[in-house]
Short mmCIF file of C-alpha atoms and ligand atoms in Angstrom, two decimals:
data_model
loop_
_atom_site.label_atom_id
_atom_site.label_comp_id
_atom_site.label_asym_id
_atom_site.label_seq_id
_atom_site.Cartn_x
_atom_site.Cartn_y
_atom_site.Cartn_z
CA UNK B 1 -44.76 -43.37 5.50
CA UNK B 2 -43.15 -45.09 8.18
CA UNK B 3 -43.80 -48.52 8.60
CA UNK B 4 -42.18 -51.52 11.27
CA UNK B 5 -40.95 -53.79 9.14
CA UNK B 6 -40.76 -54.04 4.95
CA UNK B 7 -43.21 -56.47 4.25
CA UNK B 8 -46.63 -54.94 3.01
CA UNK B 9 -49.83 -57.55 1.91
CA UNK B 10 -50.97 -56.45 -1.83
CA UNK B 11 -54.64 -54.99 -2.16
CA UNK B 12 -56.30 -58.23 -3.55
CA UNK B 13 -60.10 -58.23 -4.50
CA UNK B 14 -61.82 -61.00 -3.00
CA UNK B 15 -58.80 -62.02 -0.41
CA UNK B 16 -57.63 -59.27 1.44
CA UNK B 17 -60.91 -59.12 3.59
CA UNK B 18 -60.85 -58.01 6.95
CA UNK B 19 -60.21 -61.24 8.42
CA UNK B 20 -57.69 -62.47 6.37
CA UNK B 21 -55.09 -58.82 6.89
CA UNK B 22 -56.03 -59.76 11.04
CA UNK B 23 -54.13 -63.37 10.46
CA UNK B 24 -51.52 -61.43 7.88
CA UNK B 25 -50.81 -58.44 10.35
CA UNK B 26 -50.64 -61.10 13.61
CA UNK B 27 -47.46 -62.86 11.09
CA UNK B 28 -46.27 -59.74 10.49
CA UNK B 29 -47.35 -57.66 7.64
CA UNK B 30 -46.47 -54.42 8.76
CA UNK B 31 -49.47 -52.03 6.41
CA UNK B 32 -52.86 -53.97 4.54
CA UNK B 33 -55.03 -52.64 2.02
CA UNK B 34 -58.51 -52.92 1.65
CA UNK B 35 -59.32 -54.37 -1.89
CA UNK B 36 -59.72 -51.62 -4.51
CA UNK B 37 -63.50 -50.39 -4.06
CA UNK B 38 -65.09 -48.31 -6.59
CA UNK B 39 -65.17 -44.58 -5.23
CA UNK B 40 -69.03 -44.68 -7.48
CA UNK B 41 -69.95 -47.59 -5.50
CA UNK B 42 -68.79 -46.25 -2.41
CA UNK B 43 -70.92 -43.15 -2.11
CA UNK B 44 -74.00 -45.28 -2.62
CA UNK B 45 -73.32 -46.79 0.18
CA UNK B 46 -74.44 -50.38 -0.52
CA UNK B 47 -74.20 -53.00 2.16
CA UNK B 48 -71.95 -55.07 -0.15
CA UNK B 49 -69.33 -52.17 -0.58
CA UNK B 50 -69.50 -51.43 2.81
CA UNK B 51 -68.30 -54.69 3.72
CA UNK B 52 -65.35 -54.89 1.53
CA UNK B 53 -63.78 -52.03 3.64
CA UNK B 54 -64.86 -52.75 6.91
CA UNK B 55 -62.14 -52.16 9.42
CA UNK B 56 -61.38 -52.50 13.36
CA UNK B 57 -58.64 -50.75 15.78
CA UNK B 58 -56.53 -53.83 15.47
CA UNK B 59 -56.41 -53.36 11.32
CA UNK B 60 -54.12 -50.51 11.87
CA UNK B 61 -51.58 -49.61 9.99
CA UNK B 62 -54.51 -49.52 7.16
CA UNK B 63 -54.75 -48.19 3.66
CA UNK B 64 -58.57 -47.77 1.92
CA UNK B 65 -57.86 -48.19 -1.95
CA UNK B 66 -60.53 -46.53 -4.51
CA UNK B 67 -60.82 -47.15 -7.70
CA UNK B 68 -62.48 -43.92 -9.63
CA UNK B 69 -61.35 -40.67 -12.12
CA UNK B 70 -64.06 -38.31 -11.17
CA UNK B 71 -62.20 -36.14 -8.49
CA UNK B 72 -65.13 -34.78 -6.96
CA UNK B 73 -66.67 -37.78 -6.23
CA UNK B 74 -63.52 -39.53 -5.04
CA UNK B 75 -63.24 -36.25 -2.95
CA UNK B 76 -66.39 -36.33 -1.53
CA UNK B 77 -65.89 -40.37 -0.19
CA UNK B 78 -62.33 -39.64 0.72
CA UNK B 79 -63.71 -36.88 3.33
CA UNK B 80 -66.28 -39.65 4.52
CA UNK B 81 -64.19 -42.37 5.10
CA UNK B 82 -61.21 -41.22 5.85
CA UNK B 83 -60.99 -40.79 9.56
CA UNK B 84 -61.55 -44.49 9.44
CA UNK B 85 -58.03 -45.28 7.85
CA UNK B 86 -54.50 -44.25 7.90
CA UNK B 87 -53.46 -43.68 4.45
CA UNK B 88 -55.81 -43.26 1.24
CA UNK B 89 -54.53 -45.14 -1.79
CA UNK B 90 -55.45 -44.17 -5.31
CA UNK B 91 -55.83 -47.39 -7.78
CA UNK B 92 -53.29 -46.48 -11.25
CA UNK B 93 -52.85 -50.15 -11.82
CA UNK B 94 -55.73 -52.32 -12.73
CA UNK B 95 -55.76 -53.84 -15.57
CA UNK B 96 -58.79 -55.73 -15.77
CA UNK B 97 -60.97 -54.67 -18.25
CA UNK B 98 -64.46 -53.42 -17.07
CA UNK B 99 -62.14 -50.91 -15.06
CA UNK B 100 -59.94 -49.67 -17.77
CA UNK B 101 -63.21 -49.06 -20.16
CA UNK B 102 -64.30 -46.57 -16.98
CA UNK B 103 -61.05 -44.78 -17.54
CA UNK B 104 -59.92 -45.69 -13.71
CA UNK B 105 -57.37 -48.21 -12.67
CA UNK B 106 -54.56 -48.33 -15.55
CA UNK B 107 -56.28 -46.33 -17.95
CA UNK B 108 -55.76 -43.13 -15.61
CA UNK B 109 -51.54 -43.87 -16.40
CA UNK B 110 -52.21 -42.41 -20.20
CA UNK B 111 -53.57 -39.41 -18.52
CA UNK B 112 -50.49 -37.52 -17.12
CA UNK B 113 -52.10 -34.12 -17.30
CA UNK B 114 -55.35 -35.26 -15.20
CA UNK B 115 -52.98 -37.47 -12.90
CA UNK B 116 -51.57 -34.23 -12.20
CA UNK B 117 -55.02 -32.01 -11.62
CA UNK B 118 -56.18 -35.43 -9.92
CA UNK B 119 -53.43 -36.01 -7.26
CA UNK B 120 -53.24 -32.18 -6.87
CA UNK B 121 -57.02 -31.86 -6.10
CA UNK B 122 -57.07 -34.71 -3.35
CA UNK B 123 -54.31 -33.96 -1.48
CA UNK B 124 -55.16 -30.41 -0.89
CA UNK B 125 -57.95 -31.12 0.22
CA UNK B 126 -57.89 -33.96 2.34
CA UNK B 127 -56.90 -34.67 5.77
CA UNK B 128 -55.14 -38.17 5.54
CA UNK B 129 -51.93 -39.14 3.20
CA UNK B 130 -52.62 -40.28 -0.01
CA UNK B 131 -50.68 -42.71 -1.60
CA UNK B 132 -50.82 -44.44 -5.16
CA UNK B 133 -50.54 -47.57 -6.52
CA UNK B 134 -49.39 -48.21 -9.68
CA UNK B 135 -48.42 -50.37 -13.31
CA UNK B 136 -45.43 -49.59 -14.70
CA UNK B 137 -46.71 -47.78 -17.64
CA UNK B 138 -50.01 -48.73 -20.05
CA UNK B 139 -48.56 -50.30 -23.29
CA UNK B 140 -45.07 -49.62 -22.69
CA UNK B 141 -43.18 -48.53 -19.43
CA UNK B 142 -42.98 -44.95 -18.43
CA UNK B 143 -43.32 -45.36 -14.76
CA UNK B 144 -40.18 -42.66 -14.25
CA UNK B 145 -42.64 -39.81 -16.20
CA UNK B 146 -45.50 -40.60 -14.30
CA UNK B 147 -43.95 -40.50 -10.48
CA UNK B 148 -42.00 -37.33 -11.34
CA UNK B 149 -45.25 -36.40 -11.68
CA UNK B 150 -47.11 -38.34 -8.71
CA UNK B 151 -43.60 -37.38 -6.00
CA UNK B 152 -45.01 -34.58 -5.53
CA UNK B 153 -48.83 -35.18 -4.06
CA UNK B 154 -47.92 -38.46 -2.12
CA UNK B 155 -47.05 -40.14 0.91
CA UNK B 156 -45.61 -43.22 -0.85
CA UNK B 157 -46.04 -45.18 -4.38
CA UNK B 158 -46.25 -48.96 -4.87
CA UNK B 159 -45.48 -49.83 -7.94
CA UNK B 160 -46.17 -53.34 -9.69
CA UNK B 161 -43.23 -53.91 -12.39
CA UNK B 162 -45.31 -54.57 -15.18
CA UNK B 163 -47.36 -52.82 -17.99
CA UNK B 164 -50.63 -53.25 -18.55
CA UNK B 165 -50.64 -54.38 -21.38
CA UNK B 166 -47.88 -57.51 -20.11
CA UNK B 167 -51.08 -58.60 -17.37
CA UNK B 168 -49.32 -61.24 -15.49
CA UNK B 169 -46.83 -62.35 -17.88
CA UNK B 170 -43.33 -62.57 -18.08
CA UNK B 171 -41.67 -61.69 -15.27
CA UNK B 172 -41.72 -58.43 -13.14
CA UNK B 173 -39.17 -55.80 -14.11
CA UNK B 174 -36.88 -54.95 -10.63
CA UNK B 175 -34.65 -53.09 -12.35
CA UNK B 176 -37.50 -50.27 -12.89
CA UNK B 177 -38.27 -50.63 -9.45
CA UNK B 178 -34.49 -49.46 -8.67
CA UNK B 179 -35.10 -46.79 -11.34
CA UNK B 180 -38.10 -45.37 -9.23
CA UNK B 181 -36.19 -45.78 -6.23
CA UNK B 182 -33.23 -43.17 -7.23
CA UNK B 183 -35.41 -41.09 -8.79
CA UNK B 184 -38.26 -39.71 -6.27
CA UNK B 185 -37.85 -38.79 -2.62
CA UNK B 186 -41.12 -40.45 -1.13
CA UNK B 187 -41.29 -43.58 0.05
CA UNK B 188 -41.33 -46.87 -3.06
CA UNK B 189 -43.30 -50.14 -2.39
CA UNK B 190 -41.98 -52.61 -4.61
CA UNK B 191 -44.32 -55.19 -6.06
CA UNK B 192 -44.37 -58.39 -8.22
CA UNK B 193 -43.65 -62.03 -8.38
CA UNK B 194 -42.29 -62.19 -4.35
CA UNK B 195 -42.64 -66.14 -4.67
CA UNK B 196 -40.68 -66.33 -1.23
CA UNK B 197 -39.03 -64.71 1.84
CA UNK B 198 -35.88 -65.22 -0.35
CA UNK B 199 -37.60 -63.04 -3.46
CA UNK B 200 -38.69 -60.25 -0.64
CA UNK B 201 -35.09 -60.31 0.38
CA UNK B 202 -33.47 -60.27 -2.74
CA UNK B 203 -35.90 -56.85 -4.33
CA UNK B 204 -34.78 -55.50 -1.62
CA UNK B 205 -31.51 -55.61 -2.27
CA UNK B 206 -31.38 -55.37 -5.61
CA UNK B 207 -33.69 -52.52 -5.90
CA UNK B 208 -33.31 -50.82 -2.32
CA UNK B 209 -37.37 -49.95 -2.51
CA UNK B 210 -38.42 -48.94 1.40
CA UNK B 211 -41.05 -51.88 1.37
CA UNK B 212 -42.07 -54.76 -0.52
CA UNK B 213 -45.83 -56.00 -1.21
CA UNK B 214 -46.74 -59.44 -1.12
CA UNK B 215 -49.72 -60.49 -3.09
CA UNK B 216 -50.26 -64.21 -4.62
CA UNK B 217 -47.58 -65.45 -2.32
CA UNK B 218 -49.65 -64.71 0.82
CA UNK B 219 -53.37 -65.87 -0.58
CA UNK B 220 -53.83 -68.61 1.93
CA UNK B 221 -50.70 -68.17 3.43
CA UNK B 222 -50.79 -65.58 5.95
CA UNK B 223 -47.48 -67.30 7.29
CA UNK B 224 -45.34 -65.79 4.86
CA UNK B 225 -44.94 -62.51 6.77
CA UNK B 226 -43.52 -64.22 9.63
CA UNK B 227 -41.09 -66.31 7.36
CA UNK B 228 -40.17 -62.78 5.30
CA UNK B 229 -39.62 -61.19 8.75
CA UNK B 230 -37.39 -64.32 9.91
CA UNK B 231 -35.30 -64.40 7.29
CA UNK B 232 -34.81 -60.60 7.21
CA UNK B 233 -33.60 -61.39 10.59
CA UNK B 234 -31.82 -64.46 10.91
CA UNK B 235 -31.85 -66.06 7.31
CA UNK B 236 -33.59 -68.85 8.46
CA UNK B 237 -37.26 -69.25 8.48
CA UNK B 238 -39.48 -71.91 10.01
CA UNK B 239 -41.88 -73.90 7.73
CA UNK B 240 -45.47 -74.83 8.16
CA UNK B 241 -47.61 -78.37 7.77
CA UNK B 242 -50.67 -78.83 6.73
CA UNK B 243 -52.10 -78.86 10.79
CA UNK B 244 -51.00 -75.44 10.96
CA UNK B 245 -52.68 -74.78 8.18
CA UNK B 246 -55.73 -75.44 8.96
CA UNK B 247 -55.55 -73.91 12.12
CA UNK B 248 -55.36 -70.68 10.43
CA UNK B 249 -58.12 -71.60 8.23
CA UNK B 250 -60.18 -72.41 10.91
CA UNK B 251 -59.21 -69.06 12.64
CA UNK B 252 -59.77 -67.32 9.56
CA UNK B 253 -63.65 -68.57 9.76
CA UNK B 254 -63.76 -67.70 13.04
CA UNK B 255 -62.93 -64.19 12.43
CA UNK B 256 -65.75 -63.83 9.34
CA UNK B 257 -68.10 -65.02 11.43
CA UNK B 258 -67.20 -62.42 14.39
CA UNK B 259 -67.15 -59.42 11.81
CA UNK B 260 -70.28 -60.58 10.00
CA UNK B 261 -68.46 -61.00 7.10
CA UNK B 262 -69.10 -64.71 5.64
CA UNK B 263 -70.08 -65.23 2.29
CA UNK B 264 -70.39 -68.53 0.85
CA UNK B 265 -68.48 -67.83 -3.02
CA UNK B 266 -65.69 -65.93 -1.50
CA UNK B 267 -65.25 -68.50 1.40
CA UNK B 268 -65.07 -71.19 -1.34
CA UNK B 269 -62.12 -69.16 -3.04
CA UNK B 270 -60.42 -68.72 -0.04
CA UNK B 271 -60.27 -72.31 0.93
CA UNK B 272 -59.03 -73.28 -2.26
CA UNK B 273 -56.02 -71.20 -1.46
CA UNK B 274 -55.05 -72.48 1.79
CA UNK B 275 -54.97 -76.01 0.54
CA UNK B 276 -53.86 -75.96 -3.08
CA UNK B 277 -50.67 -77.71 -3.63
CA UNK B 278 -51.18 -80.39 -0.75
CA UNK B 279 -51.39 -84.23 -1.83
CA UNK B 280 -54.88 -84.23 -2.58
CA UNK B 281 -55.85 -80.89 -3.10
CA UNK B 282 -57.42 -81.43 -6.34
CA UNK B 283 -60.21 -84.33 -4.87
CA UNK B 284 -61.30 -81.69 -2.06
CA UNK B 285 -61.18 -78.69 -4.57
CA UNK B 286 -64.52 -80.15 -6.18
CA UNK B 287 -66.20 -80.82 -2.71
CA UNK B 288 -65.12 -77.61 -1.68
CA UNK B 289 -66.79 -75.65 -5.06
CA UNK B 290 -69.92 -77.76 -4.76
CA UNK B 291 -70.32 -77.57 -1.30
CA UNK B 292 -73.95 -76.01 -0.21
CA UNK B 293 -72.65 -73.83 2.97
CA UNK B 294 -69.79 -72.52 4.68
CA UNK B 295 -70.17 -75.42 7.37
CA UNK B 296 -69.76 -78.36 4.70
CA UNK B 297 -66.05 -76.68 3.96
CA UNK B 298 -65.46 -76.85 7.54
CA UNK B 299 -66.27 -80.23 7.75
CA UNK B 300 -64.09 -81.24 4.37
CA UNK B 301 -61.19 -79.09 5.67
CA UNK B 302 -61.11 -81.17 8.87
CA UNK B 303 -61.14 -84.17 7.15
CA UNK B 304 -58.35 -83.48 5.09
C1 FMN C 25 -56.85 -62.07 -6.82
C2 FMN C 25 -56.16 -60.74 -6.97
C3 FMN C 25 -56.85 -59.58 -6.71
C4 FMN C 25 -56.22 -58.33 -6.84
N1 FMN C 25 -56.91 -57.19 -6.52
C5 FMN C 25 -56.26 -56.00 -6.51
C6 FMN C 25 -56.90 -54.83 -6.03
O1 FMN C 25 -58.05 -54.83 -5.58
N2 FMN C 25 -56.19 -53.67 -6.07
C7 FMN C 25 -54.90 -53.62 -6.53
O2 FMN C 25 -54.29 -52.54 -6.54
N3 FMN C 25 -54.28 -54.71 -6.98
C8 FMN C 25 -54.92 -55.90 -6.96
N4 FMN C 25 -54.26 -57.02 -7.34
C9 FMN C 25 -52.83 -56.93 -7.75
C10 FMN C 25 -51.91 -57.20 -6.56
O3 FMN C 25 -52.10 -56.24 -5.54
C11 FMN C 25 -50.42 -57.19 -6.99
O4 FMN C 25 -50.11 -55.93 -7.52
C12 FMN C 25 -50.11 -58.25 -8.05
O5 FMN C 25 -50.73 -59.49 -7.75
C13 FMN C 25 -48.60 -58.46 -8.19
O6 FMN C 25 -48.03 -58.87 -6.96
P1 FMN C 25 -47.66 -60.43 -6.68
O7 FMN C 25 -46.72 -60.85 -7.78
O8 FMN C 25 -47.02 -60.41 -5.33
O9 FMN C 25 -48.93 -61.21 -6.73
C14 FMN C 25 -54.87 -58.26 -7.26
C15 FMN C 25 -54.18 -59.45 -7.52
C16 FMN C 25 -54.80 -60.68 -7.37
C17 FMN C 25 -54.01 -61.94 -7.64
#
């Protein structure tokens, strides 16, 4: 994996749509993901499913993340999709619950035999690299076991420095980051709690991981790629109002409308990103969640 710059936006279910990795990748992210899509769900071919990895020729460098364990049926999507996509990404990390009682996401981590037959049968047999993405360990960590293992069938692991069993709390280990990083010869994302271009800077340091991912910090804040980028640069970074903003936001509808991809409950979540944390953020949050259509938001954003 080669990629023009460090900073990466995280896979993020409901966020990282289409439209919002256009705005990320025109700051600067320099690889998206689609959200994690179930590899079941994916050979049905449901409309809904469909749209969660819809893609165009400017959403390039791009990575299609399944979720899944059965290897024949991840094969089987992986051989339909994949011309679509630069890199394949394998989902060893979620932690939510409904996932892990499949056995995919985090679960597959207490599996090191099948991560082994799993990896192994994919990446012989596909055309496009596969990469993984990946939780420290499931109760405790044992992230160096597992990519000793994984080194060997991929293009590049990110890893988020926790355990499944921490879910978001606490604070992200770097330090195993670094560990991963002297230990395997592929390329390492590094991943969690990047607050700032400061943060992106400093696990890059400290660690000396290839890349970082960005997640929470960029939901609603495509800008941060640019600031990461400028203060790679030049330590210095320029800051954005609440005009600019909205700009964005208003770009950001512009572009779900032109891919057909506007949906009323996600558009609501979105909105509350970009404008949480302003002086009144909390009186629009209610007329944003009650609001009957996508226009209404539009309206309350531009009166804000
Ligand atoms: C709303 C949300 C949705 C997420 N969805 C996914 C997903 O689909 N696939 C995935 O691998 N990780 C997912 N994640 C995890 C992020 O990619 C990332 O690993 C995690 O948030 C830690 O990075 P951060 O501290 O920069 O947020 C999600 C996180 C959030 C907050």
């Amino acid at each position: 994996m080669k990629l023009k710059n460090p900073f990466v936006l995280a896979p993020m279910a409901n966020y990282s749509d289409l439209a919002f990795r256009l705005l990320c990748r025109r700051c600067g992210a320099s690889l998206a993901y689609t959200e994690q899509v179930s590899a079941i769900a994916l050979s049905k071919e449901n409309r809904k499913t469909l749209n969660m990895i819809k893609t165009c020729e400017e959403d390039s460098p791009i990575s299609l993340q399944l979720s899944g364990r059965d290897k024949n049926i991840l094969l089987d999507v992986i051989k339909k999709h994949e011309k679509n996509y630069d890199y394949i990404d394998l989902n060893f990390g979620c932690p939510s619950k409904k996932i892990v009682k499949c056995g995919y996401g985090s679960a597959l981590l207490k599996e090191k035999e099948y991560i082994k037959e799993l990896l192994e049968h994919l990446s012989s047999n596909m055309k496009k690299p596969l990469t993984v993405k990946m939780r420290s360990g499931f109760k405790q960590n044992e992230s160096l076991e597992l990519v000793k293992i994984m080194e060997d069938y991929v293009d590049a692991i990110a890893v988020h420095a926790r355990t499944r069993e921490q879910g978001y709390s606490g604070k992200a280990d770097w330090g195993i980051i670094r560990e991963i990083k002297e230990n395997v010869s592929v390329p390492v994302i590094g991943n969690g709690d990047i607050e700032s271009p400061e943060k992106a800077f400093e696990m890059l340091n400290l660690t000396k991981c290839d890349y970082v991912m960005i997640g929470r910090a960029a939901q609603g804040n495509p800008f941060i790629f640019e600031q990461c980028n400028d203060y790679f640069n030049e330590r210095e970074y320029q800051k954005y109002d609440l005009k600019e903003k909205k700009g964005v936001f208003f770009e950001y509808h512009g572009l779900l409308k032109k891919f057909d991809l506007l949906n009323l409950g996600l558009f609501k979540g979105q909105a509350l990103e970009f404008f949480k944390g302003y002086n009144g953020s909390k009186e629009i949050k209610t007329r944003i969640v009650t609001s009957k259509n996508t226009d209404e938001i539009i309206e309350i954003v531009k009166r804000f």
